Amino acid sequence: AQTVTQSQPEMSVQEAETVTLSCTYDTSESDYYLFWYKQPPSRQMILVIRQEAYKQQNATENRFSVNFQKAAKSFSLKISDSQLGDAAMYFCAYRRQTGANNLFFGTGTRLTVIP
Amino acid sequence: KAGVTQTPRYLIKTRGQQVTLSCSPISGHRSVSWYQQTPGQGLQFLFEYFSETQRNKGNFPGRFSGRQFSNSRSEMNVSTLELGDSALYLCASSFSVGADGYTFGSGTRLTVV
């Protein structure tokens, strides 16, 4: 079974600084997708960034980038130039490439941005 | 275009009652998935529907059921409510099964007393 682990329940960062959120996962499959979702107080899950396992290049979306280490089954999220609006719960998620398409989520990391 | 709409936003029910939650996907999206979010268990997959057919189901008791209508709108029903069913229920829609573009709604907060 796929499991996703986020070992940092809470993190904080100074505004304009950089922070890295950790995520590890366990799977026996070779092809899959990994995601980072953000959940602000509005409760809506918002997709931050997505990585296909077959791509060696790390995904980047503006101030958000990932460090994908397939052999180590690690998928960390780096937020550069942190902004107050980045404060939220961040969830790492895994999805198979074939077969069942549901997302497996980690337990989340609460990010606080300090002005 | 309008996002995923979930109604109601908040709901309070008594143990033993049943409840129905509604999800209207983004226009053109035919796949709808449901997730339960609790502080203790985190986010767990309930089920996924595509073209009115359940395609995938999570590990939840039979008290949890759902359906999808021809216009892709989906409902989930929980019968014989238990205190442990108190949770945020999130709906996500996508164009097709397996599509990457999952868009979530803001959820329905269910409290069972």
GROMACS .gro file of C-alpha atoms in nm:
model
  228
    1ALA     CA    1   0.000   0.000   0.000
    2GLN     CA    2   0.111   0.352  -0.069
    3THR     CA    3   0.196   0.567   0.231
    4VAL     CA    4   0.299   0.929   0.242
    5THR     CA    5   0.486   1.071   0.541
    6GLN     CA    6   0.532   1.432   0.638
    7SER     CA    7   0.753   1.444   0.944
    8GLN     CA    8   0.717   1.816   1.017
    9PRO     CA    9   0.379   1.894   1.173
   10GLU     CA   10   0.465   2.263   1.192
   11MET     CA   11   0.715   2.495   1.029
   12SER     CA   12   0.769   2.867   1.040
   13VAL     CA   13   0.954   3.105   0.812
   14GLN     CA   14   1.030   3.473   0.808
   15GLU     CA   15   0.867   3.671   0.533
   16ALA     CA   16   1.093   3.683   0.222
   17GLU     CA   17   1.298   3.387   0.342
   18THR     CA   18   1.308   3.031   0.206
   19VAL     CA   19   1.159   2.724   0.367
   20THR     CA   20   1.165   2.355   0.274
   21LEU     CA   21   0.888   2.112   0.362
   22SER     CA   22   0.973   1.742   0.368
   23CYS     CA   23   0.781   1.446   0.231
   24THR     CA   24   0.869   1.081   0.189
   25TYR     CA   25   0.656   0.807   0.041
   26ASP     CA   26   0.653   0.435   0.004
   27THR     CA   27   0.552   0.254  -0.314
   28SER     CA   28   0.650  -0.047  -0.517
   29GLU     CA   29   0.544   0.116  -0.842
   30SER     CA   30   0.779   0.284  -1.085
   31ASP     CA   31   0.538   0.526  -1.246
   32TYR     CA   32   0.330   0.764  -1.041
   33TYR     CA   33   0.255   1.129  -0.972
   34LEU     CA   34   0.342   1.340  -0.671
   35PHE     CA   35   0.170   1.659  -0.566
   36TRP     CA   36   0.187   1.936  -0.313
   37TYR     CA   37  -0.145   2.088  -0.214
   38LYS     CA   38  -0.205   2.396  -0.003
   39GLN     CA   39  -0.506   2.428   0.224
   40PRO     CA   40  -0.564   2.780   0.360
   41PRO     CA   41  -0.830   2.860   0.622
   42SER     CA   42  -1.084   2.874   0.340
   43ARG     CA   43  -1.050   2.491   0.342
   44GLN     CA   44  -1.017   2.455  -0.034
   45MET     CA   45  -0.727   2.233  -0.140
   46ILE     CA   46  -0.520   2.418  -0.397
   47LEU     CA   47  -0.269   2.243  -0.620
   48VAL     CA   48   0.074   2.399  -0.577
   49ILE     CA   49   0.297   2.178  -0.787
   50ARG     CA   50   0.300   1.840  -0.959
   51GLN     CA   51   0.579   1.595  -1.049
   52GLU     CA   52   0.570   1.293  -1.276
   53ALA     CA   53   0.795   1.016  -1.148
   54TYR     CA   54   0.938   0.941  -1.491
   55LYS     CA   55   1.073   1.295  -1.522
   56GLN     CA   56   1.413   1.349  -1.367
   57GLN     CA   57   1.384   1.727  -1.387
   58ASN     CA   58   1.242   1.885  -1.075
   59ALA     CA   59   0.917   2.073  -1.123
   60THR     CA   60   0.904   2.448  -1.066
   61GLU     CA   61   0.613   2.688  -1.039
   62ASN     CA   62   0.721   3.045  -0.978
   63ARG     CA   63   0.843   3.062  -0.616
   64PHE     CA   64   0.769   2.692  -0.557
   65SER     CA   65   1.004   2.414  -0.653
   66VAL     CA   66   1.054   2.052  -0.557
   67ASN     CA   67   1.351   1.828  -0.490
   68PHE     CA   68   1.244   1.489  -0.620
   69GLN     CA   69   1.472   1.202  -0.524
   70LYS     CA   70   1.312   0.891  -0.672
   71ALA     CA   71   1.556   0.638  -0.532
   72ALA     CA   72   1.520   0.783  -0.185
   73LYS     CA   73   1.143   0.823  -0.231
   74SER     CA   74   1.167   1.181  -0.120
   75PHE     CA   75   0.972   1.480  -0.248
   76SER     CA   76   1.040   1.807  -0.070
   77LEU     CA   77   0.885   2.145  -0.144
   78LYS     CA   78   1.089   2.463  -0.139
   79ILE     CA   79   0.914   2.796  -0.107
   80SER     CA   80   1.132   3.093  -0.194
   81ASP     CA   81   1.066   3.456  -0.100
   82SER     CA   82   0.792   3.349   0.141
   83GLN     CA   83   0.484   3.568   0.153
   84LEU     CA   84   0.216   3.609   0.418
   85GLY     CA   85  -0.030   3.445   0.181
   86ASP     CA   86   0.177   3.127   0.184
   87ALA     CA   87   0.062   3.054   0.539
   88ALA     CA   88  -0.149   2.739   0.522
   89MET     CA   89  -0.148   2.363   0.568
   90TYR     CA   90   0.059   2.189   0.304
   91PHE     CA   91  -0.015   1.832   0.203
   92CYS     CA   92   0.203   1.600   0.003
   93ALA     CA   93   0.008   1.351  -0.208
   94TYR     CA   94   0.074   1.046  -0.424
   95ARG     CA   95  -0.126   0.904  -0.710
   96ARG     CA   96  -0.071   0.598  -0.922
   97GLN     CA   97  -0.022   0.650  -1.293
   98THR     CA   98  -0.246   0.357  -1.383
   99GLY     CA   99  -0.527   0.182  -1.207
  100ALA     CA  100  -0.699   0.349  -0.913
  101ASN     CA  101  -0.664   0.725  -0.937
  102ASN     CA  102  -0.727   0.835  -0.583
  103LEU     CA  103  -0.481   1.053  -0.398
  104PHE     CA  104  -0.293   0.930  -0.092
  105PHE     CA  105  -0.219   1.223   0.135
  106GLY     CA  106   0.037   1.286   0.405
  107THR     CA  107  -0.064   1.427   0.741
  108GLY     CA  108   0.025   1.781   0.648
  109THR     CA  109   0.262   2.055   0.760
  110ARG     CA  110   0.128   2.379   0.902
  111LEU     CA  111   0.335   2.667   0.770
  112THR     CA  112   0.342   2.996   0.955
  113VAL     CA  113   0.490   3.303   0.789
  114ILE     CA  114   0.629   3.559   1.031
  115PRO     CA  115   0.612   3.923   0.917
  116LYS     CA  116  -1.566   2.972  -1.476
  117ALA     CA  117  -1.727   2.858  -1.155
  118GLY     CA  118  -1.529   2.624  -0.933
  119VAL     CA  119  -1.639   2.313  -0.752
  120THR     CA  120  -1.943   2.396  -0.540
  121GLN     CA  121  -2.024   2.202  -0.228
  122THR     CA  122  -2.340   2.249  -0.028
  123PRO     CA  123  -2.406   2.302   0.249
  124ARG     CA  124  -2.088   2.449   0.395
  125TYR     CA  125  -2.182   2.354   0.750
  126LEU     CA  126  -2.413   2.089   0.886
  127ILE     CA  127  -2.501   1.969   1.235
  128LYS     CA  128  -2.672   1.633   1.274
  129THR     CA  129  -2.763   1.403   1.559
  130ARG     CA  130  -2.629   1.051   1.601
  131GLY     CA  131  -2.840   0.799   1.415
  132GLN     CA  132  -2.962   1.045   1.154
  133GLN     CA  133  -2.862   1.038   0.792
  134VAL     CA  134  -2.716   1.317   0.582
  135THR     CA  135  -2.674   1.401   0.216
  136LEU     CA  136  -2.398   1.624   0.086
  137SER     CA  137  -2.391   1.774  -0.261
  138CYS     CA  138  -2.111   1.854  -0.503
  139SER     CA  139  -2.139   2.036  -0.834
  140PRO     CA  140  -1.822   1.993  -1.041
  141ILE     CA  141  -1.666   2.242  -1.275
  142SER     CA  142  -1.858   2.262  -1.600
  143GLY     CA  143  -1.729   1.994  -1.835
  144HIS     CA  144  -1.576   1.784  -1.560
  145ARG     CA  145  -1.719   1.434  -1.553
  146SER     CA  146  -1.522   1.279  -1.268
  147VAL     CA  147  -1.604   1.351  -0.905
  148SER     CA  148  -1.414   1.221  -0.604
  149TRP     CA  149  -1.493   1.250  -0.235
  150TYR     CA  150  -1.250   1.269   0.057
  151GLN     CA  151  -1.299   1.277   0.431
  152GLN     CA  152  -1.068   1.495   0.638
  153THR     CA  153  -1.040   1.451   1.015
  154PRO     CA  154  -0.773   1.557   1.265
  155GLY     CA  155  -0.709   1.197   1.361
  156GLN     CA  156  -0.714   1.015   1.028
  157GLY     CA  157  -0.619   1.296   0.795
  158LEU     CA  158  -0.743   1.291   0.438
  159GLN     CA  159  -0.895   0.964   0.326
  160PHE     CA  160  -1.046   0.870  -0.007
  161LEU     CA  161  -1.413   0.777  -0.006
  162PHE     CA  162  -1.510   0.712  -0.367
  163GLU     CA  163  -1.484   0.832  -0.727
  164TYR     CA  164  -1.757   0.858  -0.987
  165PHE     CA  165  -1.735   0.897  -1.361
  166SER     CA  166  -2.030   0.908  -1.598
  167GLU     CA  167  -2.267   0.804  -1.322
  168THR     CA  168  -2.060   0.494  -1.237
  169GLN     CA  169  -1.857   0.436  -0.924
  170ARG     CA  170  -1.503   0.369  -1.047
  171ASN     CA  171  -1.317   0.338  -0.721
  172LYS     CA  172  -1.401   0.308  -0.354
  173GLY     CA  173  -1.204   0.362  -0.038
  174ASN     CA  174  -1.211   0.160   0.281
  175PHE     CA  175  -1.525   0.295   0.444
  176PRO     CA  176  -1.827   0.109   0.581
  177GLY     CA  177  -2.140   0.065   0.375
  178ARG     CA  178  -2.306   0.351   0.562
  179PHE     CA  179  -2.118   0.576   0.322
  180SER     CA  180  -2.261   0.581  -0.026
  181GLY     CA  181  -2.272   0.812  -0.321
  182ARG     CA  182  -2.409   0.865  -0.662
  183GLN     CA  183  -2.358   1.079  -0.966
  184PHE     CA  184  -2.624   1.226  -1.188
  185SER     CA  185  -2.629   1.270  -1.563
  186ASN     CA  186  -2.521   1.633  -1.525
  187SER     CA  187  -2.213   1.510  -1.330
  188ARG     CA  188  -2.337   1.651  -1.002
  189SER     CA  189  -2.268   1.411  -0.718
  190GLU     CA  190  -2.415   1.342  -0.379
  191MET     CA  191  -2.280   1.142  -0.093
  192ASN     CA  192  -2.495   0.998   0.180
  193VAL     CA  193  -2.405   0.884   0.527
  194SER     CA  194  -2.664   0.682   0.714
  195THR     CA  195  -2.686   0.608   1.085
  196LEU     CA  196  -2.445   0.884   1.173
  197GLU     CA  197  -2.181   0.825   1.439
  198LEU     CA  198  -1.982   1.082   1.633
  199GLY     CA  199  -1.672   0.972   1.443
  200ASP     CA  200  -1.828   1.082   1.116
  201SER     CA  201  -1.771   1.443   1.217
  202ALA     CA  202  -1.533   1.569   0.952
  203LEU     CA  203  -1.470   1.799   0.660
  204TYR     CA  204  -1.593   1.630   0.344
  205LEU     CA  205  -1.411   1.747   0.033
  206CYS     CA  206  -1.518   1.696  -0.323
  207ALA     CA  207  -1.281   1.714  -0.619
  208SER     CA  208  -1.362   1.716  -0.987
  209SER     CA  209  -1.160   1.648  -1.299
  210PHE     CA  210  -1.223   1.623  -1.670
  211SER     CA  211  -1.183   1.247  -1.675
  212VAL     CA  212  -1.070   0.961  -1.456
  213GLY     CA  213  -0.697   0.985  -1.409
  214ALA     CA  214  -0.678   1.341  -1.531
  215ASP     CA  215  -0.424   1.546  -1.345
  216GLY     CA  216  -0.637   1.853  -1.298
  217TYR     CA  217  -0.815   1.777  -0.972
  218THR     CA  218  -0.996   2.085  -0.848
  219PHE     CA  219  -1.128   2.075  -0.495
  220GLY     CA  220  -1.426   2.248  -0.343
  221SER     CA  221  -1.424   2.419  -0.004
  222GLY     CA  222  -1.589   2.124   0.163
  223THR     CA  223  -1.882   2.057   0.390
  224ARG     CA  224  -1.811   2.064   0.761
  225LEU     CA  225  -2.027   1.796   0.923
  226THR     CA  226  -2.066   1.787   1.298
  227VAL     CA  227  -2.243   1.493   1.459
  228VAL     CA  228  -2.370   1.551   1.813
   0.00000   0.00000   0.00000
